[in-house]
Coordinates of C-alpha atoms in Angstrom, one line a residue:
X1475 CA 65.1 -4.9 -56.6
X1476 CA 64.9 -7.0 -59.6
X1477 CA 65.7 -11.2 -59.7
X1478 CA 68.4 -10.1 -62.0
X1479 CA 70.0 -7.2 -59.8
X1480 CA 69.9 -9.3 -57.1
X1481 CA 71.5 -12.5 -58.5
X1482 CA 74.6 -10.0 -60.0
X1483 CA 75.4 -8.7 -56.2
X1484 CA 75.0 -11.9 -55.0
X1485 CA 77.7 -13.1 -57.6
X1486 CA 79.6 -9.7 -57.0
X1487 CA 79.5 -10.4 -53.1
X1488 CA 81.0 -13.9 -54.4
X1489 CA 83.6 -12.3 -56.3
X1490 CA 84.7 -9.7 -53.8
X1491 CA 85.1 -12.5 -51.0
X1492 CA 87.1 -14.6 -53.4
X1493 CA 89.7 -11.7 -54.7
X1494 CA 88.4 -11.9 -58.4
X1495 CA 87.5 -9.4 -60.9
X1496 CA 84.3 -8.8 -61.8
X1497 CA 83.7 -9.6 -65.3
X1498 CA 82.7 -6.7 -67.7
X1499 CA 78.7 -7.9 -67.8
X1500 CA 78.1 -8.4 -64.5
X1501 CA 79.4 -5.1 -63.6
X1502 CA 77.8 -3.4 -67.0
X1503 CA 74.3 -4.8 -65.5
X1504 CA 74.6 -2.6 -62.2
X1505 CA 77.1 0.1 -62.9
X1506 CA 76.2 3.7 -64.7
X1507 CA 77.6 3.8 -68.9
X1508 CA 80.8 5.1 -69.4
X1509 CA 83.8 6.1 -67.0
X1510 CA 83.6 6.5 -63.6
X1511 CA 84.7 10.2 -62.7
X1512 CA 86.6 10.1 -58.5
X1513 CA 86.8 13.6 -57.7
X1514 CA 89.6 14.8 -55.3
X1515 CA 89.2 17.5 -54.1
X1516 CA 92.4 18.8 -53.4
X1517 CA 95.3 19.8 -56.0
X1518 CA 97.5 16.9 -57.1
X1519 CA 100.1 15.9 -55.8
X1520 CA 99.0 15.9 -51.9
X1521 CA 98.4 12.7 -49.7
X1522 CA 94.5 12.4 -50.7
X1523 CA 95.4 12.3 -54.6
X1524 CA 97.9 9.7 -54.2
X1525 CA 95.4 6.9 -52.1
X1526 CA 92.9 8.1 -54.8
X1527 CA 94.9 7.4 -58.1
X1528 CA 96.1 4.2 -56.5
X1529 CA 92.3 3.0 -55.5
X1530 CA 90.8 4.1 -58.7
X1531 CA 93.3 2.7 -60.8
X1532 CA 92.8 -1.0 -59.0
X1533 CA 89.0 0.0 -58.7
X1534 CA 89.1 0.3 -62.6
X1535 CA 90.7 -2.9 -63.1
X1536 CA 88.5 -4.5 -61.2
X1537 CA 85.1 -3.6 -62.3
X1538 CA 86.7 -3.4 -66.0
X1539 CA 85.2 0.4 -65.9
X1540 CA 87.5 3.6 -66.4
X1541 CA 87.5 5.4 -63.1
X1542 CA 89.1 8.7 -64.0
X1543 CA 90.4 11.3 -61.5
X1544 CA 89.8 14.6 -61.4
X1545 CA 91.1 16.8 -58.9
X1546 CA 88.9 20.0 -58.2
X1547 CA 90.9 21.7 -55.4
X1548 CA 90.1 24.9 -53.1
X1549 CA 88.2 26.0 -50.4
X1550 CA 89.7 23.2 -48.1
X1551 CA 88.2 20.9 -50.6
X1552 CA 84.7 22.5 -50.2
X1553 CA 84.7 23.2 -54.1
X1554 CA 85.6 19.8 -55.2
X1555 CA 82.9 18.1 -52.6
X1556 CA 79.9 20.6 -53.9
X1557 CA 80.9 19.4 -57.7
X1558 CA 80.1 16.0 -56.4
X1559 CA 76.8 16.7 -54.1
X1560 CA 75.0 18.3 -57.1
X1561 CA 75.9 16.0 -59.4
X1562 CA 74.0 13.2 -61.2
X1563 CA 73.2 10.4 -58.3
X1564 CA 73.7 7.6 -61.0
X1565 CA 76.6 6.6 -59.4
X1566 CA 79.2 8.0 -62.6
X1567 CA 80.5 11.0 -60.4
X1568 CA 82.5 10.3 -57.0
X1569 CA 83.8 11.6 -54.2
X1570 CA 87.1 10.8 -52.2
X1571 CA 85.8 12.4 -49.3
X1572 CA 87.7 13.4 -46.0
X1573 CA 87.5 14.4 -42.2
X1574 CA 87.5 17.6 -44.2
X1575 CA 84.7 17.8 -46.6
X1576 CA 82.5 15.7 -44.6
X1577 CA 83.4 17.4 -41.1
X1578 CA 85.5 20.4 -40.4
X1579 CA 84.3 22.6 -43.4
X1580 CA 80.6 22.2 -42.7
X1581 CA 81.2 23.2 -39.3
X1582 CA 83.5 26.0 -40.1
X1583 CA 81.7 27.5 -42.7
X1584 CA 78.8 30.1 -42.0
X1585 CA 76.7 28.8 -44.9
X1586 CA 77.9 25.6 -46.2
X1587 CA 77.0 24.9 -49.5
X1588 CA 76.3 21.5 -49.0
X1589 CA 75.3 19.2 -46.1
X1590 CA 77.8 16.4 -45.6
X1591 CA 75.0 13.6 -44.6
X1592 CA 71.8 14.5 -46.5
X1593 CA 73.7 15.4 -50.0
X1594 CA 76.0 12.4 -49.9
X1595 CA 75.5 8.1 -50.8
X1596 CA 78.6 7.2 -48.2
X1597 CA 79.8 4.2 -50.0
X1598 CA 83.4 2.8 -48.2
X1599 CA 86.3 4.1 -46.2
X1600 CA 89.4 3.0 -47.4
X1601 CA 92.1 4.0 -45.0
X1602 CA 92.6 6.6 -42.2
X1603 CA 95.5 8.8 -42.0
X1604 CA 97.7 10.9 -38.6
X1605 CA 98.7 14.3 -39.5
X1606 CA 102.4 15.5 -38.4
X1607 CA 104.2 18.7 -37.5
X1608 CA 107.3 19.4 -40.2
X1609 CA 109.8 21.9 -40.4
X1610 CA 112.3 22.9 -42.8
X1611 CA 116.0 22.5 -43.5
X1612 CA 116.3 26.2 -42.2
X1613 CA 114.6 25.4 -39.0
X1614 CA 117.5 24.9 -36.4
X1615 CA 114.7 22.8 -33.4
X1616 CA 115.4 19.6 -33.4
X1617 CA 112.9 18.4 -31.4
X1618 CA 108.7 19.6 -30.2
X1619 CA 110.3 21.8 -27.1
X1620 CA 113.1 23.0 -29.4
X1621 CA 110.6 24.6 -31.7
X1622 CA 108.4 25.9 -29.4
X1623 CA 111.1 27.8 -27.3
X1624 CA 112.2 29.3 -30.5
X1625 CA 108.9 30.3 -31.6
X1626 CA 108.5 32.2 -28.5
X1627 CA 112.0 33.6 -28.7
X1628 CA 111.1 35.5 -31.6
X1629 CA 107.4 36.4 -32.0
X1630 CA 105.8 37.1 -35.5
X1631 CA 108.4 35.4 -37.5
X1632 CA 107.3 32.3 -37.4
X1633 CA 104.4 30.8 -39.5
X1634 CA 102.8 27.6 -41.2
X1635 CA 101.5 26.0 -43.8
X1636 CA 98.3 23.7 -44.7
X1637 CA 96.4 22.1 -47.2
X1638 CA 93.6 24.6 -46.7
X1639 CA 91.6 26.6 -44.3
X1640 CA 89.5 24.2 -42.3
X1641 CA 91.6 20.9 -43.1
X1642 CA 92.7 18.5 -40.5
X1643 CA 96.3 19.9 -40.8
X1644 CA 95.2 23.7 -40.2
X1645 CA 92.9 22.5 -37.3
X1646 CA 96.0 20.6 -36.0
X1647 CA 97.9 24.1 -36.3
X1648 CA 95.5 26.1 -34.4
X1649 CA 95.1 23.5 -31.8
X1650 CA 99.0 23.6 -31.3
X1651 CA 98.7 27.0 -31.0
X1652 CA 96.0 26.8 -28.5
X1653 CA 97.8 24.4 -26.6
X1654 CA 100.9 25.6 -26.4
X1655 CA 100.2 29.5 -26.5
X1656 CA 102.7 30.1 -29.8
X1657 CA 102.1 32.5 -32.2
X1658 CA 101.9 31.7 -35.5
X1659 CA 100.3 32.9 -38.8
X1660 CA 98.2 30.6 -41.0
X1661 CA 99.6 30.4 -44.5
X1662 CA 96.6 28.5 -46.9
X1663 CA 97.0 26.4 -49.8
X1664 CA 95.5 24.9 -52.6
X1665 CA 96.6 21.1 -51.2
X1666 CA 99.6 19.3 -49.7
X1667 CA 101.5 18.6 -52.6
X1668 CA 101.9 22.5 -52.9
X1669 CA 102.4 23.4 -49.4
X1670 CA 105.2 20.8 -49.1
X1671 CA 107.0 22.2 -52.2
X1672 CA 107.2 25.7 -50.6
X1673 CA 108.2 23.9 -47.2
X1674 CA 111.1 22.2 -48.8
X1675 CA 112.1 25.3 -50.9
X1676 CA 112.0 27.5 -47.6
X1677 CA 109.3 29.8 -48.2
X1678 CA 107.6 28.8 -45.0
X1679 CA 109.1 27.0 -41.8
X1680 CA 106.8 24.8 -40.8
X1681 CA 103.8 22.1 -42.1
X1682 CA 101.1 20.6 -40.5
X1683 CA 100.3 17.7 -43.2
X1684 CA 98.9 14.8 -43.8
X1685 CA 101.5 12.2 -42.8
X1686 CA 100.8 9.8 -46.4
X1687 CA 101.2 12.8 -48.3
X1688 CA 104.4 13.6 -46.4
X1689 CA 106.0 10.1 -45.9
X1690 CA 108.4 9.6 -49.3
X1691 CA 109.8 13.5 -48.2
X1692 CA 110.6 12.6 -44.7
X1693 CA 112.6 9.7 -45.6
X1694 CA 114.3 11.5 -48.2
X1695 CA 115.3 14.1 -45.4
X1696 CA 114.1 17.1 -47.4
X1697 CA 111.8 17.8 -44.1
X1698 CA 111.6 16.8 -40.6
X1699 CA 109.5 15.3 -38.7
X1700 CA 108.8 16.6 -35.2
X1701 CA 105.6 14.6 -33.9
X1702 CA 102.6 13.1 -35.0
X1703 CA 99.1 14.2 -33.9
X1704 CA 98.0 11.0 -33.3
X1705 CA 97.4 9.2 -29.6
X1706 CA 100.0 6.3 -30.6
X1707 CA 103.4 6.5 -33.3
X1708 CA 102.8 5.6 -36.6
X1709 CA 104.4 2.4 -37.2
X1710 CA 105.4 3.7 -40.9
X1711 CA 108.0 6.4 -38.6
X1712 CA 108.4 4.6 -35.1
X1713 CA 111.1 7.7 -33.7
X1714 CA 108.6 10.3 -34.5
X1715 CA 106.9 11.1 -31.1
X1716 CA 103.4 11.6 -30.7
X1717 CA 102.2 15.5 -29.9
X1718 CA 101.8 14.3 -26.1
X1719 CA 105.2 12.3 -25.6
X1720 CA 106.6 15.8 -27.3
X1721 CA 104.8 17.5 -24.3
X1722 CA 101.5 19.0 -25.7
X1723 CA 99.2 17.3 -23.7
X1724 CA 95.5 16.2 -24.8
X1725 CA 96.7 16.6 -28.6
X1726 CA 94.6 14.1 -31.2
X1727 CA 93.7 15.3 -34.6
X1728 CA 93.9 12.6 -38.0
X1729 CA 92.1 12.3 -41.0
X1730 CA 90.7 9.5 -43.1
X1731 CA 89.8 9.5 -47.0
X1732 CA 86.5 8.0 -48.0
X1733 CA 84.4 7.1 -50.9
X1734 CA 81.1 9.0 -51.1
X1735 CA 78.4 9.5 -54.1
X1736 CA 76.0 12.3 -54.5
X1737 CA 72.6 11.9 -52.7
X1738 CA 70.4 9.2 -54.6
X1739 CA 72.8 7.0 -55.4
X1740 CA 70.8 3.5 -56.5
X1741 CA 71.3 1.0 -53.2
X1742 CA 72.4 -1.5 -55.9
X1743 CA 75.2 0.4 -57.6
X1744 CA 75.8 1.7 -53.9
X1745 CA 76.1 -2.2 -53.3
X1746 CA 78.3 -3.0 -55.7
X1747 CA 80.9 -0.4 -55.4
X1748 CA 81.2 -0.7 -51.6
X1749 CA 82.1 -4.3 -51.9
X1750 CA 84.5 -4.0 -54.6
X1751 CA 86.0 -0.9 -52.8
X1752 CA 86.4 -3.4 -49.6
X1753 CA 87.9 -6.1 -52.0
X1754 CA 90.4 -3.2 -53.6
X1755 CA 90.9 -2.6 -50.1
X1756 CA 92.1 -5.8 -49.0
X1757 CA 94.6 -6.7 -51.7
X1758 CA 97.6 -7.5 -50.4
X1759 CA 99.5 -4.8 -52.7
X1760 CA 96.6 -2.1 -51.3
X1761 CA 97.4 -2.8 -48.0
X1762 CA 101.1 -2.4 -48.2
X1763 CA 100.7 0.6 -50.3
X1764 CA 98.6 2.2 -47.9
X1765 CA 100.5 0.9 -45.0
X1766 CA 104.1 1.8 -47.1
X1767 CA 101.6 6.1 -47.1
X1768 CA 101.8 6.1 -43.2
X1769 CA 97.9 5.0 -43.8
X1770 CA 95.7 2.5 -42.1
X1771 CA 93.8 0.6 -44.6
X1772 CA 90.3 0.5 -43.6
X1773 CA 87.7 -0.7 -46.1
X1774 CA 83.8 -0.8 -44.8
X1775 CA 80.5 -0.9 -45.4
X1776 CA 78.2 2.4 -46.3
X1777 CA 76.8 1.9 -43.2
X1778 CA 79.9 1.9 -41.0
X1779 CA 80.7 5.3 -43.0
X1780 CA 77.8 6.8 -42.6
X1781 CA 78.4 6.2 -38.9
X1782 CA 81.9 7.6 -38.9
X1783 CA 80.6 11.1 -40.4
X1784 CA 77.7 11.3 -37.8
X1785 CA 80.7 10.3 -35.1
X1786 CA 83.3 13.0 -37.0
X1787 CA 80.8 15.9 -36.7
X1788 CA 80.2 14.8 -32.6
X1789 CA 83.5 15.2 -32.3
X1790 CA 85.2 18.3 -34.3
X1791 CA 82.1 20.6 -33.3
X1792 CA 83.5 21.3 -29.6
X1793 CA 86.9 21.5 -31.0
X1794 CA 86.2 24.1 -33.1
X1795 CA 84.4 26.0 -30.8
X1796 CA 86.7 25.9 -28.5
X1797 CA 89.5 27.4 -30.4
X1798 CA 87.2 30.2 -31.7
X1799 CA 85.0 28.9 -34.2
X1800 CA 87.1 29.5 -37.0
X1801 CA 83.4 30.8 -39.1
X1802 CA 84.5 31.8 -42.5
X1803 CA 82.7 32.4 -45.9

């Protein structure tokens, strides 16, 4: 690393610990020409597209670069996270990563196209996020036990909706299933935003989503809530039982969104975007955005994420063997 590079992150580590922007030369000196593309890779509108248009948009003004989003949804966001690993590793093409694309679909997937820790840069986490069970206007349970006697009551009527085959919300659907020996068909789609519109509009009974994505609808009573999938409430919906105070025992699925680059990514510009991510992370209006999403604001080091994945793929293996596998594609 050159005297130069390392005197601009030592006055970028400077300005991230003292909350101001970095000016356009310093971050000119590290950072790729041109806008920064943040890939989401799921259809707008769902709970990962609205942490990433609110992080890019303070990233932006931050390191006086246009970050632009582009969301690249499908295959559970497996197409969206393959744009990203074989693009250029200059640091100009990002990912907003997830429990999904760095987790789930590799493990679900019979020949990934991608491998979540050699094809990636990790760079920060920025928040982590409990899924929740939803049901419809139409759907007369009000409560866990409600809905489950009435699934059972009538067989083959019933299904729900996720973000995607593989995502934390379907795995959080077949687990429930598992768990509580309902039957249930899978209905896919291209995100949450979608999913939740159909929910809403009555075309399916029940959502396993992504509480942030879910959060503004739940107040506005357009969908219950019936429990969270997390160990403890969400303090963002303190009534909202969790999946084992509802009486589905040993029940803990979440997800998280994440900043990752393709493999290569200079250690520098790596550098420099992890601690301004952190810093974006740790504004006061950040936090109670996230916090206001049902999200825990996180913000790390590469190193801690890099961890999490390894941790992530420990964990969801087992579970997804022991619900069948779920091997597609």
């Amino acid at each position: 690393m050159t005297t130069m590079t390392r005197r601009t992150l030592l006055k970028a580590g400077i300005a991230a610990s003292i909350g101001i922007p970095l000016t356009a030369a310093w971050g000119d000196e590290v950072l790729p020409a041109g806008p920064i593309t943040l890939v989401v890779p799921f259809a707008a509108g769902g709970s990962t597209d609205v942490v990433s248009r609110f992080i890019a948009q303070k990233l932006s003004e931050r390191i006086r670069h246009t970050v632009v989003v582009e969301n690249t949804g499908g295959g559970g966001g497996a197409i969206g996270a393959t744009r990203v690993a074989r693009a250029n590793g200059n640091g100009s093409t990002l990912l907003m990563g997830t429990v999904a694309t760095h987790a789930i679909n590799p493990l679900t997937t019979k020949n990934p196209p991608y491998d979540p820790q050699k094809d990636f840069t990790p760079v920060s986490l920025i928040a982590t996020v409990p899924n929740v069970l939803l049901v419809g206007a139409s759907v007369k349970a009000q409560d866990l036990q409600e809905l489950i006697a009435l699934i059972k009551a009538q067989p083959g009527k019933f299904n729900y909706g996720s973000s995607g085959v593989g995502t934390p919300p379907h795995l959080s659907g077949e687990l429930f299933k598992s768990r509580t020996g309902v039957k249930m068909e899978h209905i896919p789609y291209k995100g949450g935003g979608p999913a939740m519109i159909d929910l809403i509009a009555g075309q399916i009974p029940i959502l396993f989503d992504v509480l942030s994505g879910a959060a503004s609808h739940i107040r506005a009573g357009s969908v219950r809530a019936l429990a969270v999938t997390t160990r403890e409430r969400s303090a963002s919906f303190p009534d909202v039982p969790t999946m084992a105070e509802a009486g589905v025992a040993d029940f803990e699925t979440y997800t998280w969104n994440a900043v990752f680059g393709p493999a290569g990514v200079p250690p520098a510009v790596v550098d420099m975007l992890s601690l301004q991510l952190q810093a974006v992370v740790a504004l006061p209006e950040v936090q109670a955005k996230l916090i206001e999403l049902s999200a825990t604001p996180a913000g790390s080091t590469a190193e801690v994420l890099a961890q999490l994945v390894q941790s992530e793929l420990d964990k969801w293996g087992p579970i997804i063997t022991s619900i069948g596998g779920l091997k597609r594609g």
